[in-house]
XYZ file of C-alpha atoms in Angstrom:
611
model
C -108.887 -101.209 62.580
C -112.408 -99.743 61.737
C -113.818 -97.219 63.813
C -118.042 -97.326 64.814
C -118.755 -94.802 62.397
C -122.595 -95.509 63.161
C -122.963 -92.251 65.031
C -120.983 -88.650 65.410
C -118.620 -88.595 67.493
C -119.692 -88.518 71.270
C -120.584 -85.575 73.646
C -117.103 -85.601 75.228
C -115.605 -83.709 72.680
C -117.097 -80.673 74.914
C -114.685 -81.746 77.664
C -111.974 -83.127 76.162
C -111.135 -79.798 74.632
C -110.498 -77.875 77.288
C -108.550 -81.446 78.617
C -106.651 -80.999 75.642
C -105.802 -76.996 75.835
C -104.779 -77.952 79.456
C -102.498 -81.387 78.555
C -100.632 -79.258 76.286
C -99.976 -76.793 78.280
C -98.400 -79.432 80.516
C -96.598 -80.971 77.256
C -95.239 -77.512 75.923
C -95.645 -74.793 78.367
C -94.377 -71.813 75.608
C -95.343 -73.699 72.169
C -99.081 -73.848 73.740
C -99.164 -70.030 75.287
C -97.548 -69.016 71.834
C -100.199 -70.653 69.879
C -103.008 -69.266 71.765
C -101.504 -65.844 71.941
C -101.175 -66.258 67.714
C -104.956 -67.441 67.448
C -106.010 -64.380 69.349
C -103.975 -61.886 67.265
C -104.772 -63.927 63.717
C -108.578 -63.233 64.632
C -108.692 -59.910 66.319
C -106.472 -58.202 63.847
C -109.240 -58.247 61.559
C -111.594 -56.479 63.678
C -108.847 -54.255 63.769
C -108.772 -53.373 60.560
C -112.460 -53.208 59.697
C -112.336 -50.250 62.570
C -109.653 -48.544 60.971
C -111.512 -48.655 57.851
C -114.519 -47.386 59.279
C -112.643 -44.851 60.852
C -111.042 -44.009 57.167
C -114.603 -43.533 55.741
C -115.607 -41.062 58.151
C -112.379 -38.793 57.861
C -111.704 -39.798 54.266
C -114.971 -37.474 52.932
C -114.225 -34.010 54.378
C -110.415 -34.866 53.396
C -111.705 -34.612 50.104
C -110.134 -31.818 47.838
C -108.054 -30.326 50.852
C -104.593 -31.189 49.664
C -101.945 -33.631 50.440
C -100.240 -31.651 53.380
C -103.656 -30.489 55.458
C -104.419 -32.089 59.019
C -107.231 -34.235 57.621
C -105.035 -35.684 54.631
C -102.854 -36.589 57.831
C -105.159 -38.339 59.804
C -106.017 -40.318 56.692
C -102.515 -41.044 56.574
C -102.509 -42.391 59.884
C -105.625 -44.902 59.718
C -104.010 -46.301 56.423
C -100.946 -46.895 57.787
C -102.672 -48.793 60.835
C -104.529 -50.907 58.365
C -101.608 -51.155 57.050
C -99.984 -52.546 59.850
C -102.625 -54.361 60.909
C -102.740 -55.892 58.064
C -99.498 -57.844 57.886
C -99.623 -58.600 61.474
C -103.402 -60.565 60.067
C -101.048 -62.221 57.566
C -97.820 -62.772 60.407
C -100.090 -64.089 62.829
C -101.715 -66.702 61.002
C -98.821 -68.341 59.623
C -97.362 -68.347 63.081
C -100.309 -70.021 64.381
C -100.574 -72.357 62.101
C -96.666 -73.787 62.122
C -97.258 -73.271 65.803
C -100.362 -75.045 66.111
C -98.966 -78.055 63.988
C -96.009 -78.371 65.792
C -98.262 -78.052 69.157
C -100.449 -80.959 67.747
C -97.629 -83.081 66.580
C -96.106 -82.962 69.894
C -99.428 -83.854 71.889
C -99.662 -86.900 69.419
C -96.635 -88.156 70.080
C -97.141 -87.707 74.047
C -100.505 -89.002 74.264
C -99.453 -91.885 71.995
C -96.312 -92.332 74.157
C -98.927 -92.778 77.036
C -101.007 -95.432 75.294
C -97.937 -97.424 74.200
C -96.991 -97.463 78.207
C -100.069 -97.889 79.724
C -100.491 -101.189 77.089
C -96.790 -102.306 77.751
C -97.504 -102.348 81.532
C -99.396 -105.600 82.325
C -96.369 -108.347 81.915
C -98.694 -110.820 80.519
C -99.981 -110.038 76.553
C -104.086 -111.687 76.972
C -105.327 -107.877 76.679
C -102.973 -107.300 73.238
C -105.267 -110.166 72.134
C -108.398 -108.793 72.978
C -110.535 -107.520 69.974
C -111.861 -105.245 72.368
C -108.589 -103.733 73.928
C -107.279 -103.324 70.030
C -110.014 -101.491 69.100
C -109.294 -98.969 71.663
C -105.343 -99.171 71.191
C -106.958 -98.319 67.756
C -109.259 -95.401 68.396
C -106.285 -93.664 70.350
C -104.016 -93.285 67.784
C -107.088 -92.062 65.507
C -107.426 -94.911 63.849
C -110.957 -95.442 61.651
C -113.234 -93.846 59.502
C -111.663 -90.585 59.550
C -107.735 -91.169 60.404
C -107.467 -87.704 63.082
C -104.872 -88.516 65.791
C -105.470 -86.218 69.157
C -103.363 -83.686 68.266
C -105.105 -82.745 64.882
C -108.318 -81.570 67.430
C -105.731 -78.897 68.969
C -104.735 -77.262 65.465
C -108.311 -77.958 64.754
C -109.259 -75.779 67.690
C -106.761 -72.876 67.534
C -107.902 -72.309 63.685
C -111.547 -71.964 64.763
C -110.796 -69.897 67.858
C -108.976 -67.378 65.278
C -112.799 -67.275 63.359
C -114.213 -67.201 66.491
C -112.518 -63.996 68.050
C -113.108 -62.442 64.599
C -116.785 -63.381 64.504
C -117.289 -62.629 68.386
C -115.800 -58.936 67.437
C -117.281 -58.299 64.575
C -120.913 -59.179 66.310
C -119.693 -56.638 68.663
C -118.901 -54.046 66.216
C -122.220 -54.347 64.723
C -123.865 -54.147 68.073
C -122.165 -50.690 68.444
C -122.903 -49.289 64.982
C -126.750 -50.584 65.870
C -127.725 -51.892 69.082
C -129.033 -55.744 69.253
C -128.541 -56.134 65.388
C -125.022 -57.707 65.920
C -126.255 -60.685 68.406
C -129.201 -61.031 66.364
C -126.829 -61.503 63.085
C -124.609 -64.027 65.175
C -127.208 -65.991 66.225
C -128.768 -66.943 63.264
C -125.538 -67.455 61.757
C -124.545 -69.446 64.877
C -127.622 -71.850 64.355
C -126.791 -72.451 60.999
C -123.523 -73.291 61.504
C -124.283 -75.653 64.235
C -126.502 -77.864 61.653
C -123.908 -76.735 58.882
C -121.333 -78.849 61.007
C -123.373 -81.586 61.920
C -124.387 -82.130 58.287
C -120.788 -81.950 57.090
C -119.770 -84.665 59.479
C -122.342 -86.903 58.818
C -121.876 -86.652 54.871
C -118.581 -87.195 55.123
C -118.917 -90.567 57.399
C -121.263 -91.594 54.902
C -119.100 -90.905 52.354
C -116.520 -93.006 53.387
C -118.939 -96.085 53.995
C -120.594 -95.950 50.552
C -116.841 -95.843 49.435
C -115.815 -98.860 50.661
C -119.096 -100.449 49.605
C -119.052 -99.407 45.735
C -115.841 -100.731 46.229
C -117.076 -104.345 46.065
C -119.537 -103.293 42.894
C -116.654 -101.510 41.550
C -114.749 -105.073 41.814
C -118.318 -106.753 40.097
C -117.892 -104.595 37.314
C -114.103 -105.112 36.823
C -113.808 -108.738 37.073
C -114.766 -109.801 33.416
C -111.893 -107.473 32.417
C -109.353 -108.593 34.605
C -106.295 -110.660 33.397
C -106.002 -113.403 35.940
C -110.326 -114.020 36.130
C -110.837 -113.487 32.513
C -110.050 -117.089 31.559
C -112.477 -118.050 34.051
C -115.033 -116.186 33.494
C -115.326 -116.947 29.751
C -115.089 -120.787 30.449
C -117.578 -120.853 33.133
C -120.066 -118.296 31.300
C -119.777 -115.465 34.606
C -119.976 -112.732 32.519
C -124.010 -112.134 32.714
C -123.744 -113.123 36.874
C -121.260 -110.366 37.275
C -123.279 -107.460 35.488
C -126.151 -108.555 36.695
C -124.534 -109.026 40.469
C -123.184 -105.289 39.550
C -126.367 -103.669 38.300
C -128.287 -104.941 41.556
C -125.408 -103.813 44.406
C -125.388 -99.981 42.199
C -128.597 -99.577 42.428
C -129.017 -100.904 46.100
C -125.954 -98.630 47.546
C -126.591 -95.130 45.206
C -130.340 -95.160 46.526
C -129.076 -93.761 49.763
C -126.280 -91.585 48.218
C -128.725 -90.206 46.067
C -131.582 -89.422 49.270
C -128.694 -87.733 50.749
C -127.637 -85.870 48.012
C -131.229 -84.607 47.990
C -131.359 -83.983 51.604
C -127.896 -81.948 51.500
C -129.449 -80.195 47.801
C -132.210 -79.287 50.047
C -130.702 -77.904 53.021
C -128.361 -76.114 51.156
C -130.927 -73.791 49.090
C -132.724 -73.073 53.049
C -129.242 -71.598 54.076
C -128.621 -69.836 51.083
C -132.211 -68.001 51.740
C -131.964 -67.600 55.407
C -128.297 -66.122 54.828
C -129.761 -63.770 51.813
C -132.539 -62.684 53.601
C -130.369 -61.412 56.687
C -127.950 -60.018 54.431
C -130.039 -58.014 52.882
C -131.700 -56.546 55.687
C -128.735 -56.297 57.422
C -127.504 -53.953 54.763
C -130.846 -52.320 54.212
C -131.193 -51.169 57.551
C -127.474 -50.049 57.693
C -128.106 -48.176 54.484
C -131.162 -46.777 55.609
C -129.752 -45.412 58.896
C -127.155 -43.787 56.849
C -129.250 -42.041 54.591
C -131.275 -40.689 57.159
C -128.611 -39.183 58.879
C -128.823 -41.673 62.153
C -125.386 -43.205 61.404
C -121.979 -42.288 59.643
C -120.781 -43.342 56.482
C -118.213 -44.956 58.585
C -120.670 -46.766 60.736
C -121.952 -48.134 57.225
C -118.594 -49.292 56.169
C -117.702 -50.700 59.697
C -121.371 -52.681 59.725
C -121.180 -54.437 56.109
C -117.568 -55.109 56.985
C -118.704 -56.673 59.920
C -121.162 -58.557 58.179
C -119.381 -59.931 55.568
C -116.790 -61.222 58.586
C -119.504 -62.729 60.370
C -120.242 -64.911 56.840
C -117.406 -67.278 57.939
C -119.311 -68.950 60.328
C -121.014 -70.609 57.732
C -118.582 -72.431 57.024
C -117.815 -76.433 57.877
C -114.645 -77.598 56.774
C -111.644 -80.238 57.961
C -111.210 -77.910 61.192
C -114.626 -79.005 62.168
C -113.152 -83.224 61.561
C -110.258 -82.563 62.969
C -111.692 -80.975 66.109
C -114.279 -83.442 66.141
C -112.655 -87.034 65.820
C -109.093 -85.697 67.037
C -111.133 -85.309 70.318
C -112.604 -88.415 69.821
C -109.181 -90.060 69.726
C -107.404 -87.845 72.924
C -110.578 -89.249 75.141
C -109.476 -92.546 74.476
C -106.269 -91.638 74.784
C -107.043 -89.804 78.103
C -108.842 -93.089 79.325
C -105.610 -95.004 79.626
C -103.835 -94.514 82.810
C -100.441 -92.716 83.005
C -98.426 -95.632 84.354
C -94.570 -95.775 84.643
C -92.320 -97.225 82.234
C -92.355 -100.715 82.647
C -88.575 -101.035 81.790
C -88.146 -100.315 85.786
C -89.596 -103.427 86.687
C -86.107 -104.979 85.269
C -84.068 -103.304 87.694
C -85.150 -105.916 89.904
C -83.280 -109.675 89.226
C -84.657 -113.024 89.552
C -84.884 -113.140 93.617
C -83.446 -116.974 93.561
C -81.334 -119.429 91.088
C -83.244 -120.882 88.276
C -83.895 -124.380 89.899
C -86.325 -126.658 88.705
C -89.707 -125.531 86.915
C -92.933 -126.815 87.727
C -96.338 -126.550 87.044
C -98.998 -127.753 89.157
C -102.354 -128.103 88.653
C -102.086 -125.305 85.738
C -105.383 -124.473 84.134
C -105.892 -121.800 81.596
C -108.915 -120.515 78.836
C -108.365 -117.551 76.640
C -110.991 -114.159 77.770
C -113.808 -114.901 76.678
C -113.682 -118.399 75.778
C -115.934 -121.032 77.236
C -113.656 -123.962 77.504
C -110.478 -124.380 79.693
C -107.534 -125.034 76.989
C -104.994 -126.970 79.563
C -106.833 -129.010 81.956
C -104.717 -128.978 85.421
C -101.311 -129.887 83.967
C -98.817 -131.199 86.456
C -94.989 -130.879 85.175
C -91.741 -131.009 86.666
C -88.942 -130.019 84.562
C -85.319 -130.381 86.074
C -82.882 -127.791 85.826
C -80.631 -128.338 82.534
C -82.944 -130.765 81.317
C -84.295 -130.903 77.464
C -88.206 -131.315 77.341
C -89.809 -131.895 73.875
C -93.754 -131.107 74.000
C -95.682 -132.918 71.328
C -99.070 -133.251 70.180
C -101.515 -132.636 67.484
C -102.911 -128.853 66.525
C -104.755 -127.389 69.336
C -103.503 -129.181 72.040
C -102.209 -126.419 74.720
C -98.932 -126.919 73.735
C -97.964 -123.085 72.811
C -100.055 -122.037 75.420
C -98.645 -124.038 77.871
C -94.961 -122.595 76.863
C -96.394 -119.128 77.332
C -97.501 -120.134 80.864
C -93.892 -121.323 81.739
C -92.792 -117.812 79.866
C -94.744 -115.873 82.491
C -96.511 -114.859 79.130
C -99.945 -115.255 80.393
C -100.869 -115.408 84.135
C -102.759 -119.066 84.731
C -106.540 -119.407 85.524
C -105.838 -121.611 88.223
C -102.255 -123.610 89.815
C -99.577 -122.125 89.835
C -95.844 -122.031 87.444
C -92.982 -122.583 90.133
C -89.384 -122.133 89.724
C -87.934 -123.701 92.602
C -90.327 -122.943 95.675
C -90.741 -119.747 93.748
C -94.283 -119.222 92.190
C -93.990 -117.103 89.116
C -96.255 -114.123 89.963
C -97.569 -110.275 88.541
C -94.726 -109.109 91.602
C -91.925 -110.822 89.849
C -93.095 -112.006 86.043
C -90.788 -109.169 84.567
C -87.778 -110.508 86.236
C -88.732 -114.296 85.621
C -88.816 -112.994 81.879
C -85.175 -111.883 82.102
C -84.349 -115.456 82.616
C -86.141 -116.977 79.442
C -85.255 -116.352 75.597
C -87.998 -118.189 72.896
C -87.905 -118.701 69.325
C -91.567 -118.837 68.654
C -93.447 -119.520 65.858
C -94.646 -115.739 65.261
C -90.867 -114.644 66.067
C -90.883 -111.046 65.967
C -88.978 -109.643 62.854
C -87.756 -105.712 63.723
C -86.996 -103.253 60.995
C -84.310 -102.462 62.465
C -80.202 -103.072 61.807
C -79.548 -107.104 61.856
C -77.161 -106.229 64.743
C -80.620 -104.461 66.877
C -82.307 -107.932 66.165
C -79.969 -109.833 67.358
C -78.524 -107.835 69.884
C -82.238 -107.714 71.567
C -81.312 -110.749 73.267
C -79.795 -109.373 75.661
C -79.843 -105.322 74.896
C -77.514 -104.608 78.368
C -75.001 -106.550 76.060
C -75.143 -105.042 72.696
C -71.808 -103.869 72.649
C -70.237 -107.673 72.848
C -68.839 -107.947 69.539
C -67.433 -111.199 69.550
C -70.428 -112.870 70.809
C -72.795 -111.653 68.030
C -70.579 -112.946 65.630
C -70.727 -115.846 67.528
C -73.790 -117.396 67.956
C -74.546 -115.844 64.064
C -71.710 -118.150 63.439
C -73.792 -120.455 65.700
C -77.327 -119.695 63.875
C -76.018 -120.883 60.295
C -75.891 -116.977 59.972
C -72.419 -114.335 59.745
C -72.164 -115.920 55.608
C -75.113 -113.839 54.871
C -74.723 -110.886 57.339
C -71.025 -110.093 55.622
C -72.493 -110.367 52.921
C -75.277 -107.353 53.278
C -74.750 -103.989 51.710
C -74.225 -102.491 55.271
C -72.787 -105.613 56.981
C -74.274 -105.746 60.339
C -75.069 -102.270 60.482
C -77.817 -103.199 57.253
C -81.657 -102.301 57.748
C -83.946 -105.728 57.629
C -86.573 -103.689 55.398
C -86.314 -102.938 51.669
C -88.298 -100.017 52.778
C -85.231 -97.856 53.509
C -82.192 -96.647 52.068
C -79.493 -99.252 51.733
C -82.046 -102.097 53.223
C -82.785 -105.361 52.189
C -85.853 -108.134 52.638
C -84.515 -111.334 54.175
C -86.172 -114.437 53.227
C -88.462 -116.453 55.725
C -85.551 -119.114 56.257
C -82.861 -115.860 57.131
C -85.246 -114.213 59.748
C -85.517 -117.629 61.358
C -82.111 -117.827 61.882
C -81.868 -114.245 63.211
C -84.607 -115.185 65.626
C -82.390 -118.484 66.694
C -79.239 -115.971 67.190
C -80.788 -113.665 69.144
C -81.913 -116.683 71.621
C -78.404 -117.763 71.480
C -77.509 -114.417 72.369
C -79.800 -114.067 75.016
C -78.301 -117.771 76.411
C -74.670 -116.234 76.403
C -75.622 -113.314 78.973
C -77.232 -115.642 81.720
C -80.468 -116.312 80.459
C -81.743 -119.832 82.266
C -84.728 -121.235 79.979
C -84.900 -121.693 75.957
C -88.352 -122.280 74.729
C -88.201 -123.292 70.774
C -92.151 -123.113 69.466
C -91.425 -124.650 65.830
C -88.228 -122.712 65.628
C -87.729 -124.432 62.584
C -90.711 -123.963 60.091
C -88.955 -121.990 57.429
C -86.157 -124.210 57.520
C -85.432 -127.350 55.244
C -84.943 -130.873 56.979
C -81.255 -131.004 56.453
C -81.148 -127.396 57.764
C -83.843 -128.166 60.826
C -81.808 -131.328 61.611
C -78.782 -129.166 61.900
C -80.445 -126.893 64.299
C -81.381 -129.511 66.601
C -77.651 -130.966 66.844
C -76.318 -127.735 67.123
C -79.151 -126.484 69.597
C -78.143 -129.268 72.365
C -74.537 -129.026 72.076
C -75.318 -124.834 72.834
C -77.765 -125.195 75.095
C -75.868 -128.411 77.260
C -77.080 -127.464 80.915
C -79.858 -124.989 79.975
C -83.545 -126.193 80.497
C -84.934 -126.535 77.160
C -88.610 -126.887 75.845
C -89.276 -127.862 72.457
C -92.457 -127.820 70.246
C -92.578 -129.357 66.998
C -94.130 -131.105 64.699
C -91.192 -133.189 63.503
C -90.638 -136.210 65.615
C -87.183 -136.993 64.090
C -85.997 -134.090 65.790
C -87.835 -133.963 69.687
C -86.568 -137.864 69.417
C -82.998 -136.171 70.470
C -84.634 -134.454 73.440
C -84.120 -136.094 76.898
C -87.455 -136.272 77.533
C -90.840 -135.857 75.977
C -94.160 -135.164 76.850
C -97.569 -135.972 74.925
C -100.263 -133.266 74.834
C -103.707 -134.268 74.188
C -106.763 -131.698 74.399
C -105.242 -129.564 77.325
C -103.899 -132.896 79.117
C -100.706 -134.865 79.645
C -101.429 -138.195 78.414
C -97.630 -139.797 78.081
C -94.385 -138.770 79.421
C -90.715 -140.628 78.765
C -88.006 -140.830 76.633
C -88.576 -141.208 72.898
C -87.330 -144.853 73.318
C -89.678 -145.050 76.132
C -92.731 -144.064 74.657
C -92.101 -146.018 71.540
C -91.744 -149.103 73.709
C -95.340 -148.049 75.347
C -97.002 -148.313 71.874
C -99.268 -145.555 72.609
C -100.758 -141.981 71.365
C -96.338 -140.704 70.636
C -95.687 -144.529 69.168
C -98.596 -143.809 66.640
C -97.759 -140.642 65.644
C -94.031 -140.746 65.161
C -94.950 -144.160 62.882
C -97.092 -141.936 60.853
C -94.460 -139.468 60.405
C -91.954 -141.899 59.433
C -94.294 -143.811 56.764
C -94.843 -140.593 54.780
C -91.250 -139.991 54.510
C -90.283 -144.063 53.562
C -93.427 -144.393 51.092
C -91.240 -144.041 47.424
C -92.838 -142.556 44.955
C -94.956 -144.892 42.290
């Protein structure tokens, strides 16, 4: 996922901090008052201490030659000791806000993420997870893009520059009181710069990132000749002069801008470092001249160019400004989701009515924004405990039209029925209680084999006996005993003690957990190529075993492989969006039409022998 990184992030940074500040508060009530209590001391400490040192000055000089024990040796005493003080409380301070502020920001990310995850788990139907549009802002909440910030990041972000902040603010002040006006004169100049300072750094580092991944491809011009598996090529086909040349051109092309910005930035940099001399200096000058003319303390000098050299932090832009600036990026599109409940409470509520038969009538349906309809009012009865095979070439509706019956995907016109009971947003959750699938993009969870399975039917996890069941069932408990962790093993090489299943062994997970699912109640098995990975012998011994399991469950069956929907009861032909035969296989070879055609096909390629 790649963020617009065409502009800086947008205006609503301005509000979405102080959304953010009040959000965590709501999150972590004593993390968040602790952290801004921290930022506060970790930036007015300082100002603390360039006081005291000020006030050391000025009691330092007639302390002078006195002797250790005399009241003004005391009172210098005392001012060192606050600095002292003051000054591990600087140190204290700042490494509690910043574990604080961490911990604060980790928290809010895994809230406001928490919140997106709900919010995109509500709808029952899955169109808007398939929306290029809808991903790009599931995207841009977690932080996703050119600069990887999650919402959180802005807070820490935020409490680091309010520490600079209270120190700058305070030392402006100072100066104001050693001279009045010169302190808000001082911060506003350095304010303006750092304004532009931060704007600049943002942009260059956006910038950065894009001519990245574009001298990646010249970097990849420039490798190829050298590179093992194209070398061969190369040298037979002559490509050595078209990749130097090719890498020459794209250099030149993409360093052009780098380079104007590197003047740009070259340039800018040498006004700042003027403008900042220049009110330096006469910062200093007129503090030193004040001094020597008897119209301020010694003191008043030291607290002034202490002051000054405080204020000098503004000028700074570093990864507080990023984080602050995408991290806020990332909560307002965070904030924009809604807070919805859990959508696990929708299950409370069971299927209102037996699962009778399931029809569709007059079911229409185009993906958003597509132009064409993909099923073309489809009529379909399917009797309870009856096995359907859907057939038809690539593109025909048929996975779409199994997501329909799933309560997947909500139609664009008719209507899914089970019984006299349409299948509806008020009751899709429950209807989904009552189906397992094995679909073609089955879903393969790092998790323990015994989770994947188990996921069936989750209220059930604890039945023993019937995971080792239908694993028996699936083709499957050889290989689970034989795991380093037996059931209790990790599907993911990725962790301790794990291991990577082939394509064959998750396929037969996926079959077990439907099997699962069809031992605690579940009313409607929809197979979507359930057998891809498999080998014939191995697919063929699905099937047989599949409708001795499933005997009295409605069954719908997609494939490609006609020797195996030929066991099905019944079988329907798909054609562009449209039901164009419907029979038994016997049937519809008899009828000599679109299935008698393709199943002859089929068969040819496997009789042909080989010349």
């Amino acid at each position: 996922m790649t963020a617009d990184t065409s502009r800086l992030p947008p205006p609503a940074e301005r509000w979405v901090i102080p959304a953010l500040v009040g959000y965590s508060f709501s999150v972590s009530p004593a993390r968040t008052t602790l952290t801004a209590v921290m930022a506060v001391l970790a930036g007015a400490a300082p100002v603390g201490i360039t006081i005291g040192i000020g006030e050391l000055v000025d009691v330092l000089t007639p302390a002078i030659g006195q002797g250790l024990g005399t009241p003004a040796a005391q009172e210098c005493y005392r001012w060192v000791a606050l600095i002292v003080v003051l000054f591990f409380l600087t140190h204290l301070a700042e490494s509690a806000r910043t574990a604080l502020g961490r911990s604060l920001g980790r928290r809010v990310t895994g809230r406001l993420r928490e919140r997106v995850m709900t919010a995109a788990s509500e709808p029952a139907t899955i169109g808007h997870l398939e929306d290029p549009g809808y991903l790009g802002r599931l995207g841009r909440a977690r932080g996703d893009g050119t600069i990887d910030m999650p919402p959180g990041e802005a807070l820490f972000g935020f409490s680091t520059k309010a520490s600079m902040w209270v120190t700058s603010i305070g030392s402006a002040v100072l100066l104001t009181q050693v001279t009045w006006g010169l302190g808000l004169i001082v911060f506003a100049v350095f304010v303006v710069i750092h304004t532009r300072l931060v704007r600049n750094y943002r942009t260059a580092v956006i910038e950065t990132v894009n001519q990245t991944t574009k001298l990646r491809r010249t970097s990849y011009l420039r490798d190829v000749p050298t590179t093992p598996g194209a070398a061969r090529e190369v040298r037979l086909f002559g490509l050595a002069g078209f990749f130097r040349d090719a890498y020459h051109s794209e250099w030149r092309t993409n360093m052009t801008e780098v380079w104007r910005r590197r003047r740009e930035h070259d340039l800018f940099v040498v006004v700042v470092v003027v403008v900042t001399g220049l009110t330096v200096a006469s910062v200093f000058y007129y503090l030193a001249y004040r001094a020597a003319t008897g119209r301020t303390t010694v003191g008043d000098l030291a607290i002034g160019g202490l002051a000054v050299r405080a204020l000098l932090q503004i000028l700074r832009a570093d990864d507080d400004d990023l984080r602050m600036g995408f991290g806020s990026k990332a909560a307002a599109e965070a904030f924009a989701f809604p807070v919805v409940e859990p959508p696990d409470a929708a299950d409370r509520n069971p299927w209102p009515t037996p699962v009778e038969a399931i029809s569709c009538e007059d079911l229409r349906f185009r993906y958003g924004g597509a132009s064409e309809e993909v099923l073309h009012g489809i009529d379909l009865a399917v009797p309870e405990g009856q096995s359907l095979a859907v057939v038809g070439l690539n593109g025909a509706g048929k996975t779409t039209l199994a997501r329909l019956i799933a309560g997947l995907d909500a139609p664009g016109g008719g209507s899914v029925r089970v019984g006299a009971t349409p299948v509806e947003d008020a009751n899709r959750r429950s209807w989904q209680r009552q189906v397992v699938a094995v679909f073609q993009d089955f879903g393969r969870y790092e998790l323990t084999v015994r989770d994947n399975i188990a996921f069936g039917s989750l209220a059930h996890a604890d039945d023993e006996e019937g995971l080792r069941a239908v694993a028996r069932q699936a083709g499957l408990l050889k290989f689970i005993e034989g795991l380093p962790n037996g059931w209790d093993t990790v599907m993911s090489s990725g962790f301790t003690g794990g291991v990577d299943a082939s394509g064959g062994e998750w396929q037969r997970i996926a079959i077990a957990r439907a099997l699962f699912g069809l031992r605690h109640g579940a009313r409607l098995l929809i197979m979507d190529e359930p057998a891809a990975s498999l080998d014939a012998r191995a697919e063929a011994q699905l099937y047989d075993t599949f409708h001795e399991l499933t005997a009295g469950v409605t069954t719908i069956a997609i494939s490609h492989r006609f020797a195996t929907v030929r066991k099905a009861e019944r079988v329907v032909v798909l054609d562009q969006g449209r039901i164009v035969e419907d029979g038994t296989h016997e049937d519809l070879i008899s009828a000599d039409g679109r299935y008698a055609e393709l199943f002859r096909l089929q068969a040819k390629r496997f009789e042909e022998a080989p010349s």
